Short mmCIF file of C-alpha atoms in Angstrom, two decimals:
data_model
loop_
_atom_site.label_atom_id
_atom_site.label_comp_id
_atom_site.label_asym_id
_atom_site.label_seq_id
_atom_site.Cartn_x
_atom_site.Cartn_y
_atom_site.Cartn_z
CA MET P 195 -60.42 42.44 61.23
CA GLY P 196 -63.96 43.17 62.31
CA SER P 197 -64.58 45.06 59.05
CA PHE P 198 -63.54 42.12 56.87
CA LEU P 199 -66.21 39.97 58.54
CA ILE P 200 -68.72 42.22 56.78
CA ILE P 201 -67.38 40.99 53.42
CA PHE P 202 -67.93 37.40 54.53
CA VAL P 203 -71.72 37.95 54.65
CA PRO P 204 -72.54 38.30 50.91
CA ILE P 205 -69.89 35.72 49.96
CA ALA P 206 -71.40 33.12 52.31
CA ALA P 207 -74.93 33.95 51.14
CA PHE P 208 -73.88 33.51 47.50
CA LEU P 209 -72.19 30.16 48.22
CA ILE P 210 -75.38 28.95 49.92
CA ASN P 211 -77.34 30.13 46.85
CA ALA P 212 -75.05 28.31 44.40
CA PHE P 213 -74.68 25.03 46.30
CA LEU P 214 -78.39 24.80 47.03
CA GLN P 215 -79.23 25.50 43.37
CA ILE P 216 -76.80 22.81 42.19
CA GLY P 217 -78.17 20.32 44.72
CA ILE P 218 -81.81 21.02 43.84
CA CYS P 219 -81.12 20.76 40.12
CA ARG P 220 -79.09 17.59 40.40
CA TRP P 221 -81.08 15.62 42.95
CA THR P 222 -84.67 16.69 42.46
CA ALA P 223 -87.05 16.92 39.51
CA THR P 224 -87.19 20.70 39.89
CA GLY P 225 -86.64 22.67 36.68
CA LEU P 226 -83.58 24.83 36.16
CA ILE P 227 -85.28 28.23 36.54
CA LYS P 228 -87.09 27.16 39.72
CA SER P 229 -83.85 25.81 41.17
CA ILE P 230 -82.22 29.19 40.54
CA MET P 231 -85.15 30.97 42.24
CA TYR P 232 -85.06 28.66 45.26
CA GLY P 233 -81.30 28.99 45.58
CA PHE P 234 -81.48 32.78 45.33
CA SER P 235 -84.27 32.96 47.92
CA ALA P 236 -82.39 30.74 50.37
CA GLY P 237 -79.25 32.82 49.89
CA ALA P 238 -81.24 36.01 50.53
CA VAL P 239 -82.56 34.62 53.81
CA ALA P 240 -79.01 33.63 54.77
CA LEU P 241 -77.81 37.14 53.85
CA VAL P 242 -80.29 38.78 56.22
CA ALA P 243 -79.56 36.31 59.04
CA LEU P 244 -75.77 36.56 58.70
CA HIS P 245 -75.94 40.33 58.40
CA LEU P 246 -77.91 40.66 61.62
CA LEU P 247 -75.56 38.22 63.38
CA ILE P 248 -72.28 39.73 62.26
CA VAL P 249 -72.48 43.34 61.11
CA PRO P 250 -73.88 45.18 64.17
CA ALA P 251 -71.01 43.80 66.25
CA ALA P 252 -68.48 44.56 63.52
CA VAL P 253 -69.55 48.24 63.37
CA LYS P 254 -69.82 48.49 67.16
CA GLY P 255 -73.57 49.02 67.14
CA ASP P 256 -73.60 51.99 64.74
CA LEU P 257 -77.14 51.84 63.29
CA ARG P 258 -76.35 53.99 60.25
CA ASP P 259 -73.40 51.81 59.28
CA THR P 260 -75.48 48.66 59.88
CA VAL P 261 -78.13 49.92 57.46
CA PHE P 262 -75.67 51.09 54.80
CA TYR P 263 -73.65 47.88 54.93
CA PHE P 264 -76.94 46.00 54.52
CA ILE P 265 -77.53 48.00 51.34
CA GLY P 266 -73.98 47.26 50.23
CA ASN P 267 -74.17 43.54 51.07
CA GLY P 268 -77.55 43.33 49.39
CA ALA P 269 -76.16 45.00 46.27
CA ILE P 270 -73.22 42.57 46.15
CA TYR P 271 -75.47 39.54 46.67
CA VAL P 272 -78.07 40.56 44.08
CA ALA P 273 -75.38 41.30 41.46
CA ALA P 274 -73.63 37.99 42.16
CA GLY P 275 -76.94 36.11 42.00
CA TYR P 276 -77.88 37.79 38.74
CA LEU P 277 -74.46 37.00 37.21
CA TYR P 278 -74.84 33.39 38.32
CA PHE P 279 -78.22 33.23 36.61
CA GLN P 280 -76.65 34.65 33.43
CA VAL P 281 -73.85 32.07 33.53
CA VAL P 282 -76.38 29.25 33.96
CA ASN P 283 -78.56 30.65 31.18
CA LEU P 284 -75.58 30.98 28.82
CA GLY P 285 -75.01 27.27 28.90
CA GLU P 286 -78.75 26.60 28.53
CA ALA P 287 -79.99 28.98 25.85
CA SER P 288 -77.08 30.78 24.21
CA ILE P 289 -77.05 30.47 20.42
CA ARG P 290 -73.35 31.29 20.28
CA PHE P 291 -72.52 28.56 22.76
CA ARG P 292 -74.58 26.03 20.85
CA ILE P 293 -72.80 26.98 17.60
CA LEU P 294 -69.42 26.57 19.32
CA ARG P 295 -70.50 23.17 20.69
CA GLU P 296 -71.40 22.09 17.14
CA LEU P 297 -68.07 23.39 15.81
CA ARG P 298 -66.29 21.50 18.59
CA ARG P 299 -67.31 18.28 16.82
CA TYR P 300 -65.28 19.36 13.79
CA PRO P 301 -61.71 20.19 14.85
CA ASN P 302 -60.74 20.68 11.19
CA GLY P 303 -63.68 22.97 10.53
CA ALA P 304 -67.15 22.58 9.06
CA SER P 305 -69.01 24.31 6.26
CA GLN P 306 -72.00 26.47 7.07
CA VAL P 307 -74.21 23.92 5.30
CA VAL P 308 -73.14 21.26 7.80
CA ILE P 309 -73.80 23.62 10.74
CA ASP P 310 -77.19 24.61 9.29
CA GLU P 311 -78.24 20.96 9.09
CA ARG P 312 -77.58 20.52 12.80
CA TYR P 313 -78.59 23.95 14.10
CA ASN P 314 -80.61 26.59 12.26
CA ASP P 315 -83.12 29.41 12.74
CA GLN P 316 -86.10 27.04 12.48
CA LEU P 317 -84.74 24.86 15.27
CA ILE P 318 -83.92 27.88 17.44
CA LEU P 319 -87.39 29.41 17.25
CA ARG P 320 -89.33 26.13 17.31
CA THR P 321 -87.43 25.10 20.48
CA ARG P 322 -88.29 28.41 22.15
CA LEU P 323 -91.92 28.11 21.06
CA THR P 324 -92.10 24.60 22.50
CA ARG P 325 -90.71 25.86 25.83
CA LEU P 326 -93.24 28.71 25.90
CA THR P 327 -96.07 26.28 25.11
CA ASN P 328 -94.90 23.75 27.70
CA ASN P 329 -94.81 26.33 30.48
CA GLY P 330 -98.21 27.76 29.54
CA GLN P 331 -97.09 31.16 28.28
CA VAL P 332 -98.28 30.32 24.76
CA ARG P 333 -101.26 28.14 23.87
CA PHE P 334 -101.64 26.28 20.57
CA GLU P 335 -105.29 26.03 19.52
CA ASN P 336 -106.93 25.43 16.11
CA GLY P 337 -103.63 25.91 14.29
CA VAL P 338 -102.86 29.22 16.00
CA TYR P 339 -100.27 30.10 18.65
CA ARG P 340 -101.76 32.54 21.15
CA LEU P 341 -99.84 34.45 23.81
CA GLN P 342 -101.21 34.01 27.34
CA ALA P 343 -100.22 36.22 30.27
CA SER P 344 -96.45 36.25 30.12
CA THR P 345 -93.88 37.58 32.53
CA LEU P 346 -91.43 37.55 29.61
CA LEU P 347 -93.49 40.24 27.90
CA ILE P 348 -92.34 42.81 30.45
CA ALA P 349 -88.70 41.92 29.71
CA SER P 350 -89.39 42.02 25.97
CA GLN P 351 -91.01 45.46 26.13
CA PHE P 352 -88.30 46.83 28.40
CA LEU P 353 -85.51 45.65 26.09
CA THR P 354 -87.29 47.03 23.04
CA PHE P 355 -87.65 50.39 24.79
CA MET P 356 -83.96 50.44 25.78
CA ARG P 357 -82.92 49.38 22.27
CA ARG P 358 -84.91 52.24 20.74
CA PHE P 359 -83.56 54.68 23.35
CA LEU P 360 -79.90 53.68 23.01
CA ILE P 361 -79.44 52.60 19.39
CA GLY P 362 -82.58 53.83 17.63
CA LYS P 363 -83.78 50.37 16.52
CA SER P 364 -86.39 48.00 17.92
CA SER P 365 -84.57 44.89 16.64
CA GLU P 366 -81.02 43.99 15.60
CA PHE P 367 -82.56 42.96 12.26
CA ASP P 368 -84.06 46.40 11.58
CA ASP P 369 -82.32 48.29 8.77
CA MET E 39 -71.65 54.67 54.61
CA TRP E 40 -69.21 56.59 52.44
CA VAL E 41 -67.94 53.55 50.56
CA VAL E 42 -71.45 52.25 49.75
CA VAL E 43 -72.76 55.62 48.57
CA THR E 44 -69.65 56.34 46.49
CA SER E 45 -69.63 52.91 44.83
CA LEU E 46 -73.33 53.01 43.90
CA GLY E 47 -72.98 56.63 42.84
CA MET E 48 -70.06 55.83 40.53
CA LEU E 49 -72.05 52.96 38.99
CA CYS E 50 -74.92 55.34 38.26
CA GLY E 51 -72.45 57.82 36.82
CA ALA E 52 -70.97 55.23 34.47
CA VAL E 53 -74.46 54.19 33.32
CA LEU E 54 -75.50 57.80 32.67
CA PHE E 55 -72.26 58.44 30.76
CA HIS E 56 -72.98 55.34 28.67
CA TRP E 57 -76.50 56.55 27.85
CA ALA E 58 -75.28 60.05 26.96
CA LEU E 59 -72.49 58.70 24.71
CA TRP E 60 -74.82 56.30 22.89
CA ARG E 61 -77.40 59.04 22.32
CA TRP E 62 -74.66 61.15 20.75
CA ARG E 63 -73.10 58.37 18.69
CA VAL E 64 -73.23 54.58 18.96
CA PRO E 65 -69.68 53.20 18.62
CA THR E 66 -68.93 50.41 16.16
CA ARG E 67 -67.48 48.16 18.84
CA THR E 68 -69.95 48.61 21.67
CA ILE E 69 -68.69 46.10 24.23
CA PRO E 70 -65.03 47.24 24.30
CA VAL E 71 -66.22 50.84 24.74
CA LEU E 72 -68.56 49.81 27.56
CA ILE E 73 -65.73 47.94 29.27
CA SER E 74 -63.57 51.07 28.95
CA ILE E 75 -66.29 53.26 30.49
CA PHE E 76 -66.76 51.02 33.51
CA THR E 77 -63.02 50.48 33.93
CA ALA E 78 -62.51 54.23 33.98
CA GLY E 79 -65.31 54.48 36.54
CA LEU E 80 -63.58 51.91 38.73
CA ILE E 81 -60.28 53.82 38.54
CA VAL E 82 -62.05 57.06 39.51
CA LEU E 83 -63.85 55.28 42.37
CA LEU E 84 -60.70 53.72 43.81
CA SER E 85 -58.82 57.01 43.44
CA ALA E 86 -61.59 58.85 45.30
CA LEU E 87 -61.43 56.28 48.09
CA ALA E 88 -57.64 56.57 48.23
CA MET E 89 -57.93 60.33 48.71
CA HIS E 90 -60.56 59.94 51.46
CA ASP E 91 -58.80 59.77 54.78
CA THR E 92 -59.89 56.57 56.51
CA SER E 93 -58.51 54.10 59.00
CA GLN E 94 -59.92 51.15 57.03
CA PHE E 95 -58.55 52.01 53.63
CA LEU E 96 -57.89 48.45 52.46
CA PHE E 97 -61.35 47.30 53.52
CA ASP E 98 -62.93 50.25 51.68
CA LEU E 99 -61.04 49.39 48.48
CA VAL E 100 -62.05 45.73 48.61
CA TYR E 101 -65.67 46.46 49.55
CA ALA E 102 -66.09 49.14 46.87
CA THR E 103 -64.66 46.78 44.24
CA MET E 104 -67.03 44.03 45.38
CA ILE E 105 -70.01 46.35 44.90
CA TYR E 106 -68.86 47.98 41.65
CA VAL E 107 -67.36 45.13 39.59
CA PRO E 108 -70.24 42.59 39.68
CA TRP E 109 -72.77 45.29 38.82
CA ALA E 110 -70.56 46.57 35.99
CA ILE E 111 -70.24 43.06 34.56
CA ALA E 112 -73.99 42.47 35.03
CA TYR E 113 -74.77 45.70 33.18
CA ILE E 114 -72.43 44.93 30.28
CA THR E 115 -73.70 41.37 29.88
CA THR E 116 -77.31 42.61 30.02
CA TYR E 117 -76.43 45.19 27.37
CA THR E 118 -75.61 42.33 24.97
CA ALA E 119 -79.37 41.62 24.97
CA ILE E 120 -79.78 45.09 23.44
CA ASP E 121 -77.16 44.52 20.75
CA SER E 122 -78.47 41.01 19.97
CA ASP E 123 -82.15 40.04 20.02
CA SER E 124 -83.29 37.19 22.24
CA PRO E 125 -85.29 34.74 20.09
CA THR E 126 -87.72 34.04 22.96
CA LEU E 127 -88.35 37.68 23.79
CA SER E 128 -88.62 38.56 20.08
CA LEU E 129 -91.28 35.87 19.68
CA VAL E 130 -93.21 37.02 22.75
CA GLY E 131 -92.95 40.67 21.69
CA GLU E 132 -94.14 39.89 18.17
CA MET E 133 -97.20 37.99 19.43
CA ALA E 134 -98.05 40.80 21.86
CA ARG E 135 -97.94 43.38 19.05
CA ARG E 136 -100.60 41.58 17.02
CA THR E 137 -104.22 42.57 17.61
CA ASP E 138 -105.29 39.13 18.79
CA ARG E 139 -101.86 38.25 20.28
CA SER E 140 -101.58 35.22 18.02
CA MET E 141 -99.59 33.85 15.11
CA THR E 142 -100.47 31.25 12.50
CA GLU E 143 -97.91 28.82 11.09
CA ALA E 144 -97.53 31.10 8.07
CA ASP E 145 -96.89 34.08 10.37
CA LEU E 146 -94.30 32.03 12.23
CA GLU E 147 -92.51 31.00 9.03
CA ALA E 148 -92.36 34.64 7.90
CA PHE E 149 -91.10 35.67 11.34
CA ILE E 150 -88.34 33.04 11.24
CA ALA E 151 -87.33 33.98 7.67
CA ALA E 152 -86.90 37.64 8.72
CA ARG E 153 -84.58 36.81 11.62
CA PRO E 154 -81.32 35.09 10.60
CA PHE E 155 -80.13 34.43 14.16
CA VAL E 156 -77.50 31.84 13.24
CA GLN E 157 -75.91 34.04 10.58
CA SER E 158 -75.87 37.01 12.94
CA ARG E 159 -74.22 35.01 15.72
CA LEU E 160 -71.65 33.51 13.32
CA GLN E 161 -70.64 37.04 12.34
CA GLN E 162 -70.40 38.05 15.99
CA LEU E 163 -68.28 34.99 16.83
CA GLU E 164 -65.94 35.81 13.95
CA ARG E 165 -65.71 39.50 14.92
CA GLY E 166 -65.03 38.52 18.53
CA GLY E 167 -62.20 36.17 17.56
CA LEU E 168 -64.02 33.07 18.85
CA MET E 169 -64.38 31.54 15.41
CA ILE E 170 -62.27 31.54 12.24
CA ARG E 171 -63.61 31.39 8.70
CA GLU E 172 -61.09 29.96 6.21
CA ASN E 173 -61.80 28.83 2.64
CA GLY E 174 -65.51 28.59 3.43
CA MET E 175 -64.92 26.44 6.52
CA LEU E 176 -65.83 27.52 10.05
CA ARG E 177 -63.62 26.56 12.97
CA ALA E 178 -63.87 27.38 16.66
CA THR E 179 -60.69 28.75 18.22
CA GLY E 180 -58.92 26.93 21.07
CA GLY E 181 -59.92 29.65 23.50
CA SER E 182 -63.63 29.40 22.67
CA ILE E 183 -63.56 25.60 22.97
CA PHE E 184 -61.97 25.95 26.40
CA ILE E 185 -64.74 28.34 27.53
CA VAL E 186 -67.46 25.98 26.28
CA ASN E 187 -65.79 23.02 28.00
CA VAL E 188 -65.74 24.91 31.30
CA PHE E 189 -69.46 25.64 31.02
CA ASP E 190 -70.15 22.02 30.13
CA VAL E 191 -68.44 20.90 33.36
CA TYR E 192 -71.04 22.93 35.28
CA ARG E 193 -73.86 21.42 33.21
CA ARG E 194 -72.62 17.92 34.04
CA VAL E 195 -72.44 18.84 37.73
CA ILE E 196 -76.11 19.90 37.73
CA GLY E 197 -77.04 16.83 35.71
CA ARG E 198 -78.05 18.52 32.48
CA GLY E 199 -76.92 17.57 28.99
CA THR E 200 -74.25 19.44 27.09
CA HIS E 201 -76.62 20.40 24.28
CA GLY E 202 -78.26 23.66 25.12
CA GLY E 203 -79.31 26.35 22.65
#
């Protein structure tokens, strides 16, 4: 029974993360990404506190087990938090989801022309460019879009590297 | 200690196997193969735990699964960003590659023309069985509509619209 209390720690931390994120997003003017960061941070604090409260007693004071279960609980919490972020982001930015939402309006089907009128490559990229401009990662000056310091650049370069390493292309649109 | 080290070790093993297989030959259907690799890893992990003599066998199984499965899912879903470009990251990467890190409107139009995101995603939806193409008409399947509706419930809970994209 004592061992199963260890499992409670990352589950409780994740629930704190999720409920706080939902509350912040719904009842404050905080943006979605910030709400996810705040929720994750609060859950991480809860994870440490709950771990220190529960696990040493559950493992009868064994320091090695306390440390390794902290690594395990941390791994579970980080993975769950990351998956939660992905789920949230799917609804927010996924092209496939947006296409399916458009098709949902047409139970009998729609032609690609109709879909293109409502959702197309121009709209996709212009929306992203507007977001980047609004959060200061891109600046529009004298008719030119210029990249400022961007945390997304690290992600972009990493993915390009992994794409080249794994499938030998830098873009899905490369021949 | 044993259960944590074994779980993380098996995850690393599955990732390394993935990398080795892809360097040898990229399969046509990448996601099903990835799912198979990580499922096999989970079976090996649970079998190893079953053979390890312990008084808390059930706890070890549950705890190992809780470590392994979320990370496996996280890895596979992150891999989809390798199969399919992110428009935002593509845009940022393209700007960074240019000498003055900038794009004109003409550059942007050319960039957009070279990246048919909607067409690519329509093909993926069709291949994945989430959309049907019949007599030139596109229709979402019942299953895909259900998934979107579930996500939209969450978006309503957090007070955001059901637009997205």
